[in-house]
Short mmCIF file of C-alpha atoms in Angstrom, two decimals:
data_model
loop_
_atom_site.label_atom_id
_atom_site.label_comp_id
_atom_site.label_asym_id
_atom_site.label_seq_id
_atom_site.Cartn_x
_atom_site.Cartn_y
_atom_site.Cartn_z
CA UNK A 1 93.96 67.75 179.16
CA UNK A 2 96.19 67.21 182.20
CA UNK A 3 99.29 67.82 180.12
CA UNK A 4 97.79 71.04 178.74
CA UNK A 5 96.90 72.23 182.23
CA UNK A 6 100.45 71.58 183.41
CA UNK A 7 101.83 73.42 180.38
CA UNK A 8 99.61 76.45 181.12
CA UNK A 9 100.91 76.53 184.68
CA UNK A 10 104.51 76.93 183.53
CA UNK A 11 105.77 80.53 183.87
CA UNK A 12 107.11 80.45 180.33
CA UNK A 13 103.91 79.13 178.72
CA UNK A 14 102.46 82.60 178.05
CA UNK A 15 105.57 83.94 176.30
CA UNK A 16 105.94 80.70 174.31
CA UNK A 17 102.33 80.83 173.15
CA UNK A 18 102.74 84.50 172.20
CA UNK A 19 105.69 83.61 170.00
CA UNK A 20 103.66 80.80 168.40
CA UNK A 21 100.72 83.16 167.82
CA UNK A 22 102.98 85.56 165.92
CA UNK A 23 104.45 82.75 163.83
CA UNK A 24 100.97 81.50 162.98
CA UNK A 25 99.85 84.96 161.84
CA UNK A 26 102.97 85.25 159.65
CA UNK A 27 102.25 81.87 158.04
CA UNK A 28 98.91 83.20 156.82
CA UNK A 29 100.71 85.60 154.46
CA UNK A 30 101.76 84.63 150.95
CA UNK A 31 103.72 82.75 149.82
CA UNK A 32 102.81 80.40 152.71
CA UNK A 33 99.09 81.16 152.53
CA UNK A 34 98.06 79.17 155.62
CA UNK A 35 94.95 81.25 156.30
CA UNK A 36 94.00 79.39 159.54
CA UNK A 37 97.12 81.09 160.89
CA UNK A 38 94.97 84.21 161.23
CA UNK A 39 93.68 82.60 164.43
CA UNK A 40 97.06 83.57 165.86
CA UNK A 41 95.48 86.99 166.46
CA UNK A 42 92.71 85.36 168.51
CA UNK A 43 95.39 83.54 170.48
CA UNK A 44 97.24 86.81 171.08
CA UNK A 45 94.05 88.55 172.23
CA UNK A 46 93.41 85.72 174.69
CA UNK A 47 96.98 85.94 176.00
CA UNK A 48 96.72 89.69 176.52
CA UNK A 49 93.42 89.32 178.37
CA UNK A 50 95.13 86.78 180.65
CA UNK A 51 98.33 88.72 181.24
CA UNK A 52 100.03 88.52 184.64
CA UNK A 53 97.60 90.08 187.12
CA UNK A 54 100.46 91.42 189.22
CA UNK A 55 101.99 93.44 186.35
CA UNK A 56 99.40 93.35 183.54
CA UNK A 57 100.82 96.18 181.41
CA UNK A 58 104.37 94.89 181.55
CA UNK A 59 103.19 91.34 180.85
CA UNK A 60 101.06 92.53 177.92
CA UNK A 61 103.96 94.44 176.38
CA UNK A 62 106.25 91.43 176.72
CA UNK A 63 103.73 89.07 175.14
CA UNK A 64 102.94 91.50 172.32
CA UNK A 65 106.64 91.99 171.65
CA UNK A 66 107.28 88.24 171.53
CA UNK A 67 104.37 87.75 169.13
CA UNK A 68 105.91 90.48 166.99
CA UNK A 69 109.30 88.77 167.07
CA UNK A 70 107.68 85.61 165.70
CA UNK A 71 105.66 87.53 163.10
CA UNK A 72 108.47 89.71 161.80
CA UNK A 73 111.15 87.06 162.22
CA UNK A 74 109.33 84.77 159.79
CA UNK A 75 108.11 87.63 157.62
CA UNK A 76 111.47 89.36 157.09
CA UNK A 77 114.11 86.64 157.49
CA UNK A 78 115.02 87.13 153.82
CA UNK A 79 116.76 90.39 154.78
CA UNK A 80 119.75 88.30 155.82
CA UNK A 81 120.20 87.17 152.21
CA UNK A 82 121.41 90.67 151.27
CA UNK A 83 124.39 90.28 153.60
CA UNK A 84 125.32 86.98 151.96
CA UNK A 85 125.78 88.59 148.53
CA UNK A 86 129.30 89.42 149.73
CA UNK A 87 129.43 86.79 152.45
CA UNK A 88 133.17 87.10 153.07
CA UNK A 89 132.79 90.75 154.07
CA UNK A 90 129.26 91.05 155.42
CA UNK A 91 128.06 87.51 156.12
CA UNK A 92 128.74 87.82 159.85
CA UNK A 93 126.15 90.62 160.02
CA UNK A 94 123.27 88.51 158.64
CA UNK A 95 122.01 86.98 161.93
CA UNK A 96 122.30 90.33 163.70
CA UNK A 97 120.39 92.08 160.92
CA UNK A 98 117.56 89.52 160.93
CA UNK A 99 117.17 89.40 164.71
CA UNK A 100 117.66 93.15 165.08
CA UNK A 101 115.00 93.94 162.50
CA UNK A 102 112.50 91.50 164.00
CA UNK A 103 113.13 92.79 167.53
CA UNK A 104 112.87 96.43 166.43
CA UNK A 105 109.67 96.02 164.44
CA UNK A 106 108.18 93.95 167.27
CA UNK A 107 108.33 97.03 169.51
CA UNK A 108 105.29 98.34 167.65
CA UNK A 109 103.38 95.19 168.58
CA UNK A 110 104.58 95.45 172.16
CA UNK A 111 103.26 99.02 172.39
CA UNK A 112 100.00 97.99 170.73
CA UNK A 113 99.55 95.21 173.28
CA UNK A 114 100.25 97.59 176.14
CA UNK A 115 97.77 100.11 174.72
CA UNK A 116 95.11 97.45 174.34
CA UNK A 117 95.56 96.19 177.87
CA UNK A 118 95.37 99.72 179.28
CA UNK A 119 92.17 100.61 177.38
CA UNK A 120 90.31 97.34 177.00
CA UNK A 121 86.70 97.14 178.19
CA UNK A 122 85.41 94.02 179.90
CA UNK A 123 82.72 93.41 177.29
CA UNK A 124 83.11 91.55 174.01
CA UNK A 125 83.48 94.93 172.31
CA UNK A 126 87.10 94.83 173.40
CA UNK A 127 87.91 93.04 170.14
CA UNK A 128 87.45 96.46 168.50
CA UNK A 129 89.89 97.96 170.98
CA UNK A 130 92.33 95.21 170.05
CA UNK A 131 91.87 95.90 166.33
CA UNK A 132 92.23 99.65 166.85
CA UNK A 133 95.36 99.45 169.00
CA UNK A 134 97.21 97.12 166.63
CA UNK A 135 96.01 98.86 163.44
CA UNK A 136 97.09 102.25 164.81
CA UNK A 137 100.56 100.97 165.67
CA UNK A 138 100.81 99.28 162.25
CA UNK A 139 100.10 102.69 160.73
CA UNK A 140 102.93 104.09 162.84
CA UNK A 141 105.21 101.29 161.64
CA UNK A 142 104.47 102.46 158.13
CA UNK A 143 105.55 106.03 158.87
CA UNK A 144 108.31 106.16 161.51
CA UNK A 145 111.80 106.64 159.95
CA UNK A 146 110.14 106.78 156.50
CA UNK A 147 108.27 103.61 157.51
CA UNK A 148 108.45 99.91 156.76
CA UNK A 149 104.88 98.65 156.15
CA UNK A 150 105.94 95.14 155.13
CA UNK A 151 103.21 92.49 155.53
CA UNK A 152 100.47 94.59 157.07
CA UNK A 153 97.87 92.23 158.58
CA UNK A 154 95.37 93.55 156.04
CA UNK A 155 97.62 92.30 153.25
CA UNK A 156 97.45 88.72 154.52
CA UNK A 157 94.88 87.99 151.81
CA UNK A 158 96.49 87.15 148.48
CA UNK A 159 96.25 90.16 146.19
CA UNK A 160 93.57 89.52 143.60
CA UNK A 161 91.53 87.33 145.95
CA UNK A 162 88.00 88.29 146.98
CA UNK A 163 88.90 89.66 150.47
CA UNK A 164 91.71 91.81 149.06
CA UNK A 165 89.23 93.83 146.97
CA UNK A 166 88.07 95.76 150.02
CA UNK A 167 91.37 97.68 149.82
CA UNK A 168 89.76 99.70 147.02
CA UNK A 169 87.38 101.09 149.66
CA UNK A 170 89.44 101.35 152.83
CA UNK A 171 93.07 100.83 151.79
CA UNK A 172 95.51 98.36 153.30
CA UNK A 173 95.39 100.04 156.73
CA UNK A 174 91.59 99.92 156.86
CA UNK A 175 91.68 96.29 155.78
CA UNK A 176 94.18 95.69 158.59
CA UNK A 177 91.64 96.90 161.16
CA UNK A 178 88.91 94.72 159.67
CA UNK A 179 91.16 91.67 159.44
CA UNK A 180 92.28 92.02 163.07
CA UNK A 181 88.69 92.46 164.29
CA UNK A 182 87.51 89.35 162.42
CA UNK A 183 90.55 87.23 163.33
CA UNK A 184 90.54 88.25 166.99
CA UNK A 185 86.86 87.57 167.66
CA UNK A 186 87.10 83.77 168.17
CA UNK A 187 88.99 84.46 171.41
CA UNK A 188 85.67 85.68 172.87
CA UNK A 189 83.63 82.62 171.94
CA UNK A 190 83.37 81.35 175.51
CA UNK A 191 82.52 84.74 177.03
CA UNK A 192 78.80 84.23 177.31
CA UNK A 193 76.19 85.68 175.02
CA UNK A 194 78.22 88.75 174.10
CA UNK A 195 81.22 86.68 173.08
CA UNK A 196 79.13 84.39 170.91
CA UNK A 197 77.49 87.43 169.30
CA UNK A 198 80.90 88.97 168.57
CA UNK A 199 82.12 85.72 167.01
CA UNK A 200 78.94 85.41 164.95
CA UNK A 201 79.33 88.99 163.73
CA UNK A 202 82.92 88.23 162.77
CA UNK A 203 81.79 85.20 160.74
CA UNK A 204 79.14 87.31 159.02
CA UNK A 205 81.75 89.98 158.28
CA UNK A 206 84.06 87.38 156.79
CA UNK A 207 81.26 86.16 154.54
CA UNK A 208 80.57 89.76 153.59
CA UNK A 209 84.26 90.27 152.80
CA UNK A 210 84.19 87.38 150.35
CA UNK A 211 80.82 88.43 148.97
CA UNK A 212 81.87 92.00 148.27
CA UNK A 213 85.09 90.76 146.68
CA UNK A 214 83.25 88.38 144.40
CA UNK A 215 81.04 91.21 143.17
CA UNK A 216 84.05 93.51 142.69
CA UNK A 217 85.92 90.85 140.72
CA UNK A 218 82.91 90.32 138.46
CA UNK A 219 82.82 93.96 137.39
CA UNK A 220 84.40 94.49 133.98
CA UNK A 221 87.43 96.73 133.59
CA UNK A 222 87.48 99.43 130.97
CA UNK A 223 88.68 98.15 127.59
CA UNK A 224 92.45 98.37 127.36
CA UNK A 225 94.02 100.49 124.67
CA UNK A 226 96.42 99.18 122.06
CA UNK A 227 99.54 100.02 124.12
CA UNK A 228 101.87 97.04 124.44
CA UNK A 229 104.80 96.42 126.78
CA UNK A 230 107.85 94.17 126.94
CA UNK A 231 109.30 93.51 130.40
CA UNK A 232 112.89 92.23 130.41
CA UNK A 233 114.20 89.90 133.13
CA UNK A 234 117.80 88.83 132.53
CA UNK A 235 118.26 86.82 135.76
CA UNK A 236 121.61 88.35 136.70
CA UNK A 237 122.38 87.38 140.30
CA UNK A 238 123.35 90.22 142.63
CA UNK A 239 126.76 88.75 143.52
CA UNK A 240 127.73 88.74 139.83
CA UNK A 241 126.77 92.33 139.06
CA UNK A 242 129.77 94.00 140.60
CA UNK A 243 132.36 91.92 138.79
CA UNK A 244 133.80 94.41 136.28
CA UNK A 245 134.73 91.64 133.91
CA UNK A 246 131.07 90.66 133.58
CA UNK A 247 129.76 94.12 132.72
CA UNK A 248 129.79 93.54 128.97
CA UNK A 249 128.02 90.18 129.45
CA UNK A 250 125.29 91.85 131.53
CA UNK A 251 124.73 94.53 128.90
CA UNK A 252 124.61 91.86 126.20
CA UNK A 253 122.04 89.85 128.19
CA UNK A 254 119.68 92.82 128.41
CA UNK A 255 120.05 94.04 124.82
CA UNK A 256 119.71 90.49 123.44
CA UNK A 257 116.46 89.94 125.30
CA UNK A 258 115.23 93.41 124.31
CA UNK A 259 115.87 92.58 120.65
CA UNK A 260 114.13 89.18 120.79
CA UNK A 261 111.82 88.94 117.74
CA UNK A 262 108.16 89.78 118.36
CA UNK A 263 105.24 87.58 117.43
CA UNK A 264 103.44 90.73 116.25
CA UNK A 265 104.44 94.39 116.13
CA UNK A 266 107.20 95.65 118.46
CA UNK A 267 106.12 96.72 121.94
CA UNK A 268 105.45 100.39 122.55
CA UNK A 269 107.30 100.28 125.88
CA UNK A 270 110.28 98.21 127.03
CA UNK A 271 111.01 98.08 130.77
CA UNK A 272 114.31 97.15 132.40
CA UNK A 273 114.35 96.67 136.19
CA UNK A 274 115.93 98.70 138.93
CA UNK A 275 119.71 98.27 138.90
CA UNK A 276 119.68 96.49 135.56
CA UNK A 277 123.19 97.67 134.70
CA UNK A 278 125.74 98.06 137.53
CA UNK A 279 126.92 101.56 136.64
CA UNK A 280 125.69 105.12 136.76
CA UNK A 281 123.12 105.97 134.09
CA UNK A 282 125.11 109.12 133.30
CA UNK A 283 128.16 107.06 132.41
CA UNK A 284 126.77 104.26 130.29
CA UNK A 285 124.33 106.53 128.44
CA UNK A 286 126.92 109.20 127.71
CA UNK A 287 127.05 110.10 123.99
CA UNK A 288 129.41 107.89 122.05
CA UNK A 289 129.60 105.01 124.54
CA UNK A 290 129.31 101.47 123.22
CA UNK A 291 126.57 100.72 125.76
CA UNK A 292 124.40 103.54 124.43
CA UNK A 293 124.86 102.26 120.89
CA UNK A 294 124.06 98.69 121.93
CA UNK A 295 120.81 99.89 123.50
CA UNK A 296 119.95 101.89 120.36
CA UNK A 297 120.53 98.83 118.21
CA UNK A 298 118.25 96.67 120.39
CA UNK A 299 115.26 99.00 120.04
CA UNK A 300 112.97 99.79 117.14
CA UNK A 301 112.52 103.43 116.12
CA UNK A 302 109.84 105.06 118.26
CA UNK A 303 110.07 102.53 121.11
CA UNK A 304 110.20 103.80 124.67
CA UNK A 305 112.71 102.31 127.12
CA UNK A 306 112.29 102.67 130.89
CA UNK A 307 115.49 101.91 132.82
CA UNK A 308 115.87 101.72 136.58
CA UNK A 309 119.27 102.78 137.88
CA UNK A 310 121.24 105.31 139.84
CA UNK A 311 122.40 108.64 138.49
CA UNK A 312 124.33 111.61 139.84
CA UNK A 313 124.28 115.37 139.56
CA UNK A 314 127.20 117.69 140.15
CA UNK A 315 130.94 117.30 139.82
CA UNK A 316 133.68 116.82 142.37
CA UNK A 317 134.25 114.06 144.92
CA UNK A 318 130.73 114.20 146.39
CA UNK A 319 128.03 114.45 143.71
CA UNK A 320 124.35 114.07 144.53
CA UNK A 321 123.01 110.57 143.87
CA UNK A 322 119.45 109.59 142.97
CA UNK A 323 117.76 106.24 142.50
CA UNK A 324 115.83 106.89 139.32
CA UNK A 325 113.64 105.63 136.54
CA UNK A 326 114.81 107.10 133.24
CA UNK A 327 112.51 107.19 130.19
CA UNK A 328 114.16 107.21 126.75
CA UNK A 329 112.83 107.11 123.20
CA UNK A 330 114.65 105.55 120.28
CA UNK A 331 114.87 108.03 117.43
CA UNK A 332 116.12 107.18 113.94
CA UNK A 333 119.68 106.64 115.14
CA UNK A 334 119.95 107.60 118.82
CA UNK A 335 118.16 107.97 122.15
CA UNK A 336 116.34 111.04 123.42
CA UNK A 337 115.47 111.70 127.06
CA UNK A 338 111.72 111.71 127.70
CA UNK A 339 111.63 112.09 131.48
CA UNK A 340 113.13 111.15 134.84
CA UNK A 341 111.48 110.02 138.06
CA UNK A 342 113.60 110.14 141.23
CA UNK A 343 112.75 107.85 144.12
CA UNK A 344 111.10 109.71 146.97
CA UNK A 345 110.79 107.10 149.73
CA UNK A 346 114.26 105.78 150.49
CA UNK A 347 115.17 102.61 152.38
CA UNK A 348 116.67 103.39 155.81
CA UNK A 349 120.00 101.60 156.36
CA UNK A 350 120.09 100.75 152.66
CA UNK A 351 119.78 103.92 150.59
CA UNK A 352 120.33 106.39 153.39
CA UNK A 353 121.87 105.91 156.80
CA UNK A 354 120.48 107.76 159.81
CA UNK A 355 123.76 107.30 161.70
CA UNK A 356 125.97 107.81 158.67
CA UNK A 357 129.41 108.23 160.29
CA UNK A 358 129.08 105.37 162.74
CA UNK A 359 127.74 102.92 160.16
CA UNK A 360 130.46 103.90 157.71
CA UNK A 361 133.11 103.03 160.30
CA UNK A 362 131.69 99.55 160.95
CA UNK A 363 131.33 98.83 157.22
CA UNK A 364 127.52 98.76 156.93
CA UNK A 365 127.46 101.58 154.40
CA UNK A 366 129.31 99.61 151.77
CA UNK A 367 126.21 97.43 151.25
CA UNK A 368 124.77 100.28 149.17
CA UNK A 369 127.89 100.22 146.96
CA UNK A 370 127.97 104.01 146.87
CA UNK A 371 130.24 106.50 148.57
CA UNK A 372 127.29 108.70 149.56
CA UNK A 373 123.65 108.35 150.50
CA UNK A 374 120.95 108.69 147.92
CA UNK A 375 119.09 111.98 147.88
CA UNK A 376 115.32 112.02 148.32
CA UNK A 377 113.44 112.85 145.14
CA UNK A 378 110.37 115.10 145.03
CA UNK A 379 106.91 113.94 146.11
CA UNK A 380 105.85 111.15 143.73
CA UNK A 381 104.10 112.48 140.66
CA UNK A 382 103.07 110.86 137.36
CA UNK A 383 105.50 110.74 134.45
CA UNK A 384 104.28 111.50 130.94
CA UNK A 385 106.15 109.19 128.61
CA UNK A 386 104.15 110.02 125.49
CA UNK A 387 101.50 112.61 124.60
CA UNK A 388 98.69 110.18 125.46
CA UNK A 389 100.32 108.01 128.12
CA UNK A 390 100.73 109.01 131.77
CA UNK A 391 102.24 106.49 134.19
CA UNK A 392 103.04 106.50 137.89
CA UNK A 393 106.49 105.08 138.74
CA UNK A 394 107.09 103.35 142.07
CA UNK A 395 110.68 102.26 142.63
CA UNK A 396 111.11 99.10 144.71
CA UNK A 397 110.38 100.00 148.35
CA UNK A 398 107.85 102.67 147.33
CA UNK A 399 105.39 99.99 146.24
CA UNK A 400 104.87 99.04 149.91
CA UNK A 401 103.18 102.33 150.82
CA UNK A 402 99.42 102.77 150.52
CA UNK A 403 98.55 106.13 148.99
CA UNK A 404 102.15 107.26 148.53
CA UNK A 405 101.51 108.71 145.08
CA UNK A 406 98.86 111.40 144.77
CA UNK A 407 95.91 109.94 142.85
CA UNK A 408 95.56 111.10 139.24
CA UNK A 409 92.61 109.82 137.18
CA UNK A 410 94.66 110.19 134.00
CA UNK A 411 97.31 107.68 135.06
CA UNK A 412 97.13 104.66 132.78
CA UNK A 413 99.35 102.26 134.74
CA UNK A 414 101.76 101.95 137.66
CA UNK A 415 105.38 101.14 136.77
CA UNK A 416 107.15 99.22 139.52
CA UNK A 417 110.86 98.55 138.96
CA UNK A 418 112.58 96.70 141.78
CA UNK A 419 115.88 94.98 142.54
CA UNK A 420 114.75 91.92 144.46
CA UNK A 421 117.93 90.14 143.37
CA UNK A 422 119.37 91.14 146.76
CA UNK A 423 117.05 88.60 148.40
CA UNK A 424 117.69 85.55 146.23
CA UNK A 425 115.29 82.62 146.15
CA UNK A 426 113.52 83.38 149.43
CA UNK A 427 110.02 84.36 150.51
CA UNK A 428 110.94 88.04 150.06
CA UNK A 429 110.30 88.45 146.29
CA UNK A 430 106.86 86.73 146.22
CA UNK A 431 105.82 88.71 149.28
CA UNK A 432 106.98 91.93 147.61
CA UNK A 433 104.90 91.12 144.53
CA UNK A 434 101.85 90.52 146.70
CA UNK A 435 102.28 93.80 148.55
CA UNK A 436 102.91 95.80 145.38
CA UNK A 437 99.77 94.31 143.83
CA UNK A 438 97.69 95.95 146.57
CA UNK A 439 98.59 99.31 145.04
CA UNK A 440 96.80 98.14 141.88
CA UNK A 441 93.66 97.33 143.90
CA UNK A 442 93.73 100.63 145.79
CA UNK A 443 94.10 102.68 142.59
CA UNK A 444 92.24 100.42 140.12
CA UNK A 445 95.26 100.71 137.83
CA UNK A 446 97.36 97.85 136.44
CA UNK A 447 100.98 97.41 137.49
CA UNK A 448 103.84 96.65 135.14
CA UNK A 449 106.55 95.15 137.33
CA UNK A 450 110.16 94.49 136.32
CA UNK A 451 112.81 92.82 138.49
CA UNK A 452 116.28 91.42 137.60
CA UNK A 453 115.74 87.87 138.90
CA UNK A 454 111.98 87.63 139.52
CA UNK A 455 109.18 87.99 140.07
CA UNK A 456 108.35 90.22 137.10
CA UNK A 457 104.68 90.41 136.14
CA UNK A 458 101.80 92.29 134.60
CA UNK A 459 99.14 92.75 137.29
CA UNK A 460 95.63 93.88 136.43
CA UNK A 461 93.61 96.56 138.21
CA UNK A 462 92.13 94.00 140.62
CA UNK A 463 95.55 92.79 141.76
CA UNK A 464 95.55 89.58 139.69
CA UNK A 465 98.56 88.46 137.66
CA UNK A 466 97.58 88.39 133.99
CA UNK A 467 97.72 84.74 132.81
CA UNK A 468 100.99 84.01 131.05
CA UNK A 469 102.42 87.42 131.96
CA UNK A 470 104.93 86.61 134.69
CA UNK A 471 108.50 85.38 135.06
CA UNK A 472 109.33 83.51 138.26
CA UNK A 473 112.45 83.45 140.39
CA UNK A 474 115.53 82.40 138.46
CA UNK A 475 113.92 82.73 135.03
CA UNK A 476 115.39 84.67 132.14
CA UNK A 477 113.16 86.01 129.38
CA UNK A 478 110.65 88.65 128.38
CA UNK A 479 106.99 89.30 129.04
CA UNK A 480 105.09 90.62 126.02
CA UNK A 481 101.64 91.88 126.90
CA UNK A 482 99.05 94.53 126.31
CA UNK A 483 98.54 96.95 129.20
CA UNK A 484 95.37 95.74 131.00
CA UNK A 485 92.29 97.88 131.42
CA UNK A 486 91.55 100.26 134.30
CA UNK A 487 88.78 100.34 136.85
CA UNK A 488 86.74 103.30 138.02
CA UNK A 489 88.33 105.79 140.42
CA UNK A 490 88.19 104.09 143.83
CA UNK A 491 86.92 105.52 147.12
CA UNK A 492 90.43 105.02 148.49
CA UNK A 493 91.80 107.15 145.67
CA UNK A 494 89.29 109.88 146.50
CA UNK A 495 89.43 109.84 150.29
CA UNK A 496 92.67 108.10 151.24
CA UNK A 497 92.78 106.86 154.84
CA UNK A 498 89.56 108.61 155.96
CA UNK A 499 87.81 105.24 156.31
CA UNK A 500 90.74 103.91 158.35
CA UNK A 501 90.57 106.93 160.66
CA UNK A 502 86.83 106.34 161.09
CA UNK A 503 87.51 102.75 162.14
CA UNK A 504 90.15 103.88 164.61
CA UNK A 505 87.63 106.39 165.97
CA UNK A 506 85.14 103.57 166.50
CA UNK A 507 87.75 101.70 168.53
CA UNK A 508 88.44 104.84 170.54
CA UNK A 509 84.76 105.45 171.25
CA UNK A 510 84.28 101.86 172.43
CA UNK A 511 87.18 102.18 174.86
CA UNK A 512 86.30 105.69 176.03
CA UNK A 513 82.64 104.85 176.61
CA UNK A 514 83.50 102.03 178.97
CA UNK A 515 86.09 104.12 180.85
CA UNK A 516 83.64 107.01 181.24
CA UNK A 517 81.07 104.54 182.52
CA UNK A 518 83.54 103.26 185.12
CA UNK A 519 84.35 106.81 186.26
CA UNK A 520 80.66 107.69 186.52
CA UNK A 521 79.87 104.58 188.55
CA UNK A 522 82.71 105.34 190.96
CA UNK A 523 81.58 108.94 191.48
CA UNK A 524 77.91 108.12 192.03
CA UNK A 525 78.30 106.44 195.47
CA UNK A 526 80.33 109.38 196.74
CA UNK A 527 77.51 111.76 195.81
CA UNK A 528 75.02 109.65 197.74
CA UNK A 529 77.22 109.72 200.84
CA UNK A 530 77.50 113.50 200.68
#
């Protein structure tokens, strides 16, 4: 106890504890899954309530920012792996990229902490102010500069678990508010009767979260149709893709796996991941090319092939580039184009560069391996790949965004192609799978996910990986499966973030009510004197 008291008296104890609180909250996310780490939010709430009395707003911002550095540092460290693909050229940038990203994203937490400290009431209801301030800034993080909603607090729960099912009602942002309110409440335990009541309500809410999820998971999905899919994962490492001498080997790896004999009838759909072949789709699918013929030979007549890759439009030195999903059908002796989906939500500093000229000069632009930025595709819309099959593509980064694609009750499945090979054997790919699986819960539609090096999977409409239908990191093979059934149209599909806005409004009312009460009490004595 004496040692703890001495530690608390140190001027650096608050910042150190804030950093630890952020790290703890990050550890609660998959693939770590240390759910007691959610108490890091309670620790952060306590630290903000006990900010430096001389400069409370500045102290709160600093502590919130440090907690964010811990949270995002652990949650996004895998970004540095992309710079090690060509370590000789870009390796020196890895530590700057990791620290820069963590520090930049942490600004949202710093602002949230400042907002909370400025608005917080003295009562135990301030936990709702805390939840509202941080959830609102997390929403902003998901929208500023096209957004980067990686590891929202509401997505701490493993997709497919009981608590995750609430996303079908309120979405990932609404679940973020609820998660923060529950996780922050233990900080109030010692604040008299009100604090104990708030903690008890949080425990009851947590029980309700699990109870609702258990009921949701017990509901049957609609019977799946006879449509079958083959997902191809060739396990081609990113640093090998751009070796021209290996191009033929890469093509052979994909067509060989595609042509692997089936236990039953051939799949209706074959899916190759984003960036499967390191060349423009226009070039390798041009009529008469050996690659086109190799693909034709690997497919059965009538099979659909979905390929993720980049394509260009226009001639000259500066054509327009798109990151696309191309749907093809094998005819008797060739391929016919069925449809194209162009990626709408591009990765800043990866697929487009806000400061293009400057970043080209310092060499950052070459990470994209293209001479020009990608062009934004139209607003995401479903792709009809057969007369009776409508799917919604989400390319890589797009699977992070709640409600990005306009809901369509006729969509049969979500198709998520991604190139997680950039991030090697790190926590990035399993986290990406978890986040993408939340889109299945929100829409009650299964996800068919293809990546070059893992994790590829078939995910059902409740966010659960179908048993036996996944390929882990570093595995090469195919997934043969029937497309899982759908659920009913969800409230989130119908109303989007309305529930989240209502929760933010509740936080605002709690804060405003207390502030109005303070103003009224300060005016009343003056009236008596007059």
